[in-house]
Coordinates of C-alpha atoms in Angstrom, one line a residue:
M1 CA 6.7 6.3 25.6
D2 CA 10.5 6.1 25.2
F3 CA 11.1 4.0 22.1
D4 CA 14.7 3.5 22.9
S5 CA 14.4 2.2 26.5
H6 CA 10.9 0.7 26.7
V7 CA 10.4 -2.4 28.7
L8 CA 8.8 -5.5 27.1
G9 CA 5.1 -5.8 28.0
F10 CA 1.7 -4.7 26.9
N11 CA 2.7 -1.3 25.6
E12 CA 2.8 0.4 22.3
P13 CA 6.5 -0.2 21.2
T14 CA 6.2 -3.9 22.1
M15 CA 3.0 -4.4 20.2
T16 CA 4.4 -2.6 17.2
K17 CA 7.4 -4.8 17.1
L18 CA 5.3 -7.9 17.7
A19 CA 3.3 -7.0 14.6
Y20 CA 6.6 -6.6 12.7
I21 CA 7.7 -10.2 13.7
C22 CA 4.3 -11.5 12.7
Y23 CA 4.5 -9.9 9.3
M24 CA 7.9 -11.5 8.7
L25 CA 6.6 -15.0 9.8
A26 CA 3.5 -14.5 7.7
F27 CA 5.7 -13.8 4.6
L28 CA 7.7 -17.0 5.2
M29 CA 4.5 -19.0 5.6
Y30 CA 2.9 -17.5 2.4
A31 CA 6.1 -18.3 0.5
G32 CA 5.9 -21.9 1.6
Y33 CA 2.2 -21.9 0.8
L34 CA 2.9 -20.9 -2.8
M35 CA 5.7 -23.5 -3.2
T36 CA 3.5 -26.3 -2.0
M37 CA 0.1 -25.2 -3.2
N38 CA -2.2 -27.8 -4.9
A39 CA -5.0 -27.1 -7.3
R40 CA -7.7 -27.4 -4.6
A41 CA -6.1 -24.8 -2.3
L42 CA -5.8 -22.4 -5.3
R43 CA -9.5 -22.1 -6.0
V44 CA -11.3 -18.9 -5.2
R45 CA -14.5 -20.0 -3.6
S46 CA -17.3 -18.1 -5.2
A47 CA -20.7 -19.0 -6.4
S48 CA -19.5 -19.6 -10.0
G49 CA -15.8 -20.3 -9.4
S50 CA -15.0 -17.2 -11.4
V51 CA -14.6 -13.5 -11.2
A52 CA -16.7 -11.1 -13.4
L53 CA -14.6 -8.8 -15.6
A54 CA -15.3 -5.0 -15.6
G55 CA -14.4 -2.3 -18.0
A56 CA -14.1 -1.7 -21.8
G57 CA -13.2 -4.8 -23.8
A58 CA -14.3 -7.1 -21.0
S59 CA -17.2 -9.5 -21.1
G60 CA -18.1 -12.6 -19.1
T61 CA -16.0 -13.9 -16.3
V62 CA -12.4 -15.1 -15.8
D63 CA -11.7 -18.5 -14.2
V64 CA -9.2 -18.0 -11.4
N65 CA -8.8 -21.8 -10.8
T66 CA -6.5 -22.3 -13.8
Q67 CA -7.2 -26.0 -13.7
G68 CA -5.4 -28.4 -15.9
E69 CA -1.9 -27.5 -14.8
E70 CA 0.2 -30.0 -13.0
R71 CA 1.0 -29.1 -9.4
P72 CA 2.5 -30.9 -6.4
R73 CA -0.3 -32.2 -4.3
L74 CA 1.0 -31.7 -0.7
S75 CA -1.6 -32.0 2.0
Y76 CA 0.0 -29.4 4.3
S77 CA -0.2 -26.6 1.8
P78 CA -3.6 -25.3 3.1
V79 CA -2.3 -25.5 6.6
L80 CA 0.6 -23.2 5.7
G81 CA -1.9 -20.8 4.2
R82 CA -4.0 -20.8 7.3
I83 CA -1.0 -20.2 9.5
A84 CA 0.1 -17.3 7.3
S85 CA -3.3 -15.8 7.5
S86 CA -3.3 -16.3 11.3
F87 CA 0.0 -14.4 11.6
V88 CA -1.4 -11.5 9.5
V89 CA -4.5 -11.4 11.8
L90 CA -2.2 -11.4 14.9
A91 CA -0.2 -8.6 13.4
W92 CA -3.4 -6.6 12.7
L93 CA -4.5 -7.1 16.3
S94 CA -1.1 -6.0 17.6
L95 CA -1.1 -2.9 15.5
T96 CA -4.7 -2.1 16.5
S97 CA -3.7 -2.3 20.1
A98 CA -0.6 -0.1 19.6
L99 CA -2.6 2.6 17.7
A100 CA -5.4 2.5 20.4
M101 CA -2.8 3.0 23.1
R102 CA -1.2 5.9 21.3
W103 CA -4.6 7.5 20.7
V104 CA -5.5 7.3 24.4
S105 CA -2.1 8.5 25.6
A106 CA -1.9 11.4 23.1
G107 CA -5.5 12.4 23.4
H108 CA -6.0 12.7 19.6
P109 CA -6.0 10.4 16.6
P110 CA -2.5 9.1 16.0
W111 CA -2.2 10.6 12.5
V112 CA 0.0 13.7 13.0
T113 CA 3.6 12.6 12.6
L114 CA 5.1 10.6 9.7
Y115 CA 5.6 7.7 12.1
E116 CA 2.0 7.7 13.1
V117 CA 0.7 8.0 9.5
L118 CA 2.9 5.2 8.2
T119 CA 2.0 2.9 11.1
T120 CA -1.7 3.6 10.4
L121 CA -1.1 3.0 6.7
T122 CA 0.4 -0.4 7.5
W123 CA -2.6 -1.2 9.6
G124 CA -5.0 0.0 6.9
T125 CA -3.2 -2.0 4.2
T126 CA -3.5 -5.1 6.3
T127 CA -7.2 -4.5 6.9
I128 CA -8.0 -4.1 3.2
Y129 CA -5.9 -7.1 2.3
L130 CA -7.7 -9.3 4.8
V131 CA -11.1 -8.0 3.8
L132 CA -10.7 -7.8 0.1
F133 CA -8.4 -10.7 -0.8
E134 CA -9.0 -13.2 2.0
G135 CA -12.5 -12.2 2.9
V136 CA -14.3 -11.3 -0.3
L137 CA -12.2 -12.9 -3.0
K138 CA -11.2 -15.9 -0.9
T139 CA -7.6 -16.2 -2.2
R140 CA -4.3 -16.2 -0.4
A141 CA -2.3 -16.3 -3.6
A142 CA -1.3 -12.6 -3.3
G143 CA -0.4 -12.9 0.3
A144 CA 3.3 -13.3 -0.1
F145 CA 3.6 -10.2 -2.2
S146 CA 1.1 -8.0 -0.3
V147 CA 2.7 -8.9 3.1
L148 CA 6.2 -8.3 1.6
L149 CA 5.1 -4.8 0.8
I150 CA 3.5 -4.3 4.2
F151 CA 6.7 -5.6 5.8
A152 CA 8.8 -3.1 3.8
L153 CA 6.5 -0.3 4.9
Q154 CA 6.9 -1.2 8.6
S155 CA 10.6 -1.7 8.2
Y156 CA 11.0 1.9 7.0
T157 CA 8.8 3.1 9.9
I158 CA 10.6 1.2 12.6
W159 CA 14.2 1.3 11.5
V160 CA 14.6 4.5 9.5
I161 CA 12.5 7.1 11.4
P162 CA 14.6 8.3 14.5
A163 CA 13.3 7.3 17.9
D164 CA 12.7 10.9 19.0
L165 CA 10.4 11.4 16.0
K166 CA 8.3 8.5 17.0
E167 CA 7.1 10.3 20.1
S168 CA 3.6 11.8 20.0
I169 CA 3.3 15.5 19.8
P170 CA 0.6 18.0 20.9
L171 CA -1.7 19.3 18.2
V172 CA -1.1 22.8 16.8
P173 CA -4.2 25.0 16.7
A174 CA -5.0 24.3 13.0
L175 CA -5.2 20.5 13.7
R176 CA -7.5 20.8 16.7
S177 CA -10.5 20.1 14.5
Y178 CA -12.9 17.3 13.8
W179 CA -11.6 17.5 10.2
L180 CA -8.4 15.7 11.4
L181 CA -10.4 12.5 11.9
I182 CA -12.4 12.9 8.7
H183 CA -9.6 14.1 6.3
V184 CA -6.9 11.7 7.4
S185 CA -9.2 8.7 7.6
M186 CA -9.9 9.3 3.9
A187 CA -6.2 9.3 3.2
I188 CA -5.6 6.1 5.2
I189 CA -8.4 4.2 3.4
A190 CA -7.3 5.4 -0.1
Y191 CA -3.6 4.8 0.4
S192 CA -4.2 1.4 2.0
A193 CA -6.3 0.3 -1.0
F194 CA -3.6 1.6 -3.4
A195 CA -0.9 -0.3 -1.4
T196 CA -3.1 -3.5 -1.7
A197 CA -3.3 -2.9 -5.5
A198 CA 0.5 -2.6 -5.6
G199 CA 0.7 -5.9 -3.8
A200 CA -1.5 -7.4 -6.6
G201 CA 0.8 -5.7 -9.1
L202 CA 3.8 -7.5 -7.6
T203 CA 1.9 -10.7 -7.8
F204 CA 1.1 -10.1 -11.5
M205 CA 4.9 -9.4 -12.1
A206 CA 5.7 -12.8 -10.5
K207 CA 3.1 -14.6 -12.6
H208 CA 4.2 -12.9 -15.8
H209 CA 8.0 -13.2 -15.4
L210 CA 8.7 -16.2 -13.2
K211 CA 8.5 -19.8 -14.5
G212 CA 8.0 -23.0 -12.7
R213 CA 6.2 -23.9 -9.5
I214 CA 5.5 -20.4 -8.1
S215 CA 4.0 -19.2 -11.4
K216 CA 1.8 -22.2 -11.7
A217 CA 0.6 -21.8 -8.1
L218 CA -0.7 -18.3 -8.8
P219 CA -4.1 -17.4 -10.3
S220 CA -4.2 -16.4 -13.9
E221 CA -2.9 -13.0 -15.0
A222 CA -6.5 -11.9 -15.9
A223 CA -7.7 -12.8 -12.4
I224 CA -4.8 -11.0 -10.6
E225 CA -5.3 -8.0 -12.8
E226 CA -9.0 -8.0 -11.9
F227 CA -8.1 -8.1 -8.2
M228 CA -5.7 -5.2 -8.7
F229 CA -8.4 -3.2 -10.4
R230 CA -10.9 -3.8 -7.6
A231 CA -8.5 -2.5 -5.0
V232 CA -7.9 0.7 -7.0
A233 CA -11.7 1.0 -7.4
V234 CA -12.0 1.0 -3.6
G235 CA -9.3 3.6 -3.1
F236 CA -10.1 6.2 -5.8
P237 CA -13.4 7.5 -4.3
F238 CA -11.7 8.0 -1.0
Q239 CA -8.8 9.8 -2.7
T240 CA -11.4 12.1 -4.2
L241 CA -12.9 12.7 -0.7
L242 CA -9.4 13.3 0.6
L243 CA -9.0 16.3 -1.8
I244 CA -12.4 17.6 -1.1
T245 CA -12.2 17.4 2.7
G246 CA -8.7 18.8 2.6
A247 CA -9.9 21.9 0.7
I248 CA -12.8 22.4 3.1
W249 CA -10.5 22.1 6.1
A250 CA -8.0 24.5 4.6
Q251 CA -10.7 27.0 3.9
E252 CA -11.8 26.9 7.6
A253 CA -8.2 26.9 9.0
W254 CA -6.3 29.2 6.7
T255 CA -9.1 30.9 4.7
K256 CA -7.7 29.5 1.5
A257 CA -9.0 26.2 0.1
W258 CA -6.0 25.6 -2.2
S259 CA -2.5 27.1 -2.0
W260 CA -0.4 24.8 -4.2
D261 CA 1.4 23.5 -1.1
P262 CA 3.8 20.7 -2.1
K263 CA 1.9 18.1 -0.2
E264 CA -1.4 19.3 -1.7
T265 CA 0.1 19.3 -5.2
W266 CA 1.3 15.7 -4.9
A267 CA -2.0 14.6 -3.5
L268 CA -3.5 15.9 -6.7
V269 CA -0.9 14.2 -8.7
T270 CA -1.8 10.9 -6.9
W271 CA -5.5 11.5 -7.8
L272 CA -4.6 12.1 -11.5
M273 CA -2.4 9.0 -11.5
Y274 CA -5.2 6.7 -10.4
A275 CA -7.7 8.6 -12.6
A276 CA -5.5 7.7 -15.5
Y277 CA -5.3 4.1 -14.3
L278 CA -9.1 3.8 -14.2
H279 CA -9.4 5.6 -17.6
V280 CA -7.1 3.3 -19.5
R281 CA -8.5 0.2 -17.7
V282 CA -12.2 1.0 -18.0
Q283 CA -12.5 3.2 -21.0
R284 CA -9.6 2.0 -23.1
G285 CA -9.7 -1.6 -22.2
V286 CA -6.0 -1.9 -21.5
R287 CA -5.0 -5.1 -19.6
G288 CA -2.0 -7.0 -18.6
I289 CA 1.5 -6.0 -17.7
T290 CA 0.9 -2.3 -18.3
M291 CA -1.7 -2.2 -15.5
A292 CA 0.7 -3.9 -13.1
W293 CA 3.3 -1.2 -13.9
L294 CA 0.7 1.5 -13.4
S295 CA -0.3 0.1 -10.0
L296 CA 3.3 0.1 -8.9
I297 CA 4.1 3.6 -10.2
G298 CA 0.9 4.8 -8.6
F299 CA 1.9 3.6 -5.2
S300 CA 5.4 5.1 -5.6
V301 CA 3.6 8.4 -6.1
V302 CA 1.6 7.7 -2.9
L303 CA 4.9 7.1 -1.0
F304 CA 6.4 10.2 -2.5
T305 CA 3.4 12.2 -1.4
L306 CA 3.6 10.8 2.2
A307 CA 7.4 11.0 2.7
G308 CA 9.3 12.0 -0.4
V309 CA 7.8 15.5 -0.4
N310 CA 9.3 16.1 3.0
Y311 CA 12.8 15.6 1.7
L312 CA 12.2 18.0 -1.1
V313 CA 10.9 20.6 1.4
K314 CA 14.0 20.1 3.5
W315 CA 16.6 20.1 0.6
F316 CA 15.2 23.0 -1.3
G317 CA 13.8 25.1 1.5
L318 CA 10.3 25.0 0.2
T319 CA 7.4 26.2 2.3
S320 CA 4.9 23.6 3.4
M321 CA 2.2 23.5 6.0
H322 CA 1.8 19.7 5.7
S323 CA 5.3 18.3 5.9
Y324 CA 6.5 16.0 8.6
N325 CA 9.9 16.0 10.2
V326 CA 12.2 13.5 8.5
D327 CA 15.3 13.6 10.7
N328 CA 16.6 15.2 13.8
S329 CA 19.8 16.6 12.3
N330 CA 19.1 20.2 13.6
G331 CA 19.9 21.9 10.3
N332 CA 22.9 19.7 9.4
P333 CA 21.4 16.8 7.4
G334 CA 24.5 15.8 5.4
V335 CA 23.8 13.2 2.7
D336 CA 20.3 11.8 3.2
V337 CA 20.7 8.3 1.8
T338 CA 17.0 7.4 2.5
G339 CA 15.6 10.4 0.7
I340 CA 17.9 9.9 -2.3
L341 CA 17.0 6.2 -2.5
M342 CA 13.3 7.0 -2.3
I343 CA 13.4 9.5 -5.1
A344 CA 15.7 7.2 -7.2
V345 CA 13.2 4.3 -6.8
S346 CA 10.3 6.5 -7.8
I347 CA 12.1 7.7 -10.9
G348 CA 13.2 4.2 -11.8
L349 CA 9.6 2.9 -11.6
M350 CA 8.5 5.8 -13.8
V351 CA 11.1 4.9 -16.4
L352 CA 10.2 1.2 -16.3
A353 CA 6.5 2.0 -16.6
V354 CA 7.2 4.1 -19.7
V355 CA 9.4 1.4 -21.3
S356 CA 6.7 -1.2 -20.6
W357 CA 4.0 1.1 -22.1
L358 CA 6.1 1.6 -25.2
R359 CA 6.7 -2.1 -25.7
V360 CA 2.9 -2.6 -25.6
R361 CA 2.1 0.3 -27.9
T362 CA 4.8 -0.5 -30.5
P363 CA 3.6 -3.2 -32.9
A364 CA 7.1 -4.5 -33.6
A365 CA 7.8 -5.0 -29.9
K366 CA 4.5 -6.6 -28.9
T367 CA 4.7 -10.0 -27.4
Q368 CA 2.0 -12.5 -26.7
G369 CA 0.3 -11.9 -23.4
E370 CA 1.0 -8.2 -22.9
E371 CA -2.3 -7.0 -24.1

């Protein structure tokens, strides 16, 4: 499929761009939903009206209704929420159709190029958001921030990756294995869950730092942090399986289960990052803004594993059997602004996370609500 000169219709490029438009409209509807939300629309409908806390230092439940605060009571707020959710579902259906078409046309799972992996990651993040947040937890409060992150992912996929690198490619011999379906599906589930947790982290930041109507419309910080934890808890076992299946596949394909390939190394760093998240959350009982920062820095590591490593391989001439093409410059890349920005954002998030941690751990700098 030619991504530069395709004709509008029921084809992969059209369905992908339709999903992109739906994500943009969904974000606008979610933003309107937050601005006009009333107390009734805010409630998470569960048997007890609360969410059970998990981990060290946690007992009982946390009320996500946050009743008692004054909010504008506008009757069309629930309608905006339903419209936003409908746009997300339509985007999911469009991406599902696009990926199915690509799978059929290529004759193999569409998980080989960077474009394919990021498109599938967008699809997976949408799936987990719909299932976990709107299906299980019955809340749309994180929708604006989760969909904003999804929209940013697809924006990079559509606008930054060159058109010729969006074309499907034949499988090399090492990839002609049933492990492709097993191994990469583990990655998609894990990274999608981590992306959803990052969306909850953005929601927490908004609740913590913003004042006024938007902050009041969001669930309590404890509830958002609990949502974030549950998303990480979904993704971490699949990240573990990602490393295990990758080692088995590498042993079969290259007779070496682990070779410290840059992509392998950063996949391990990702696992260690979320292992640390779960350790400080479950065993140490850390809560609040620190966990939000950890979810964001964790997802920045995920993005660096997926795309940033490719820039390092290109810039420093490293050897990697897992890297994707990141441009079509034919050996003359010049100044790669995208790669520089990606690494700068990752480093910036790391610095902010350390600063936030120091503020929490230093008694003189502690402020109410950071624990």
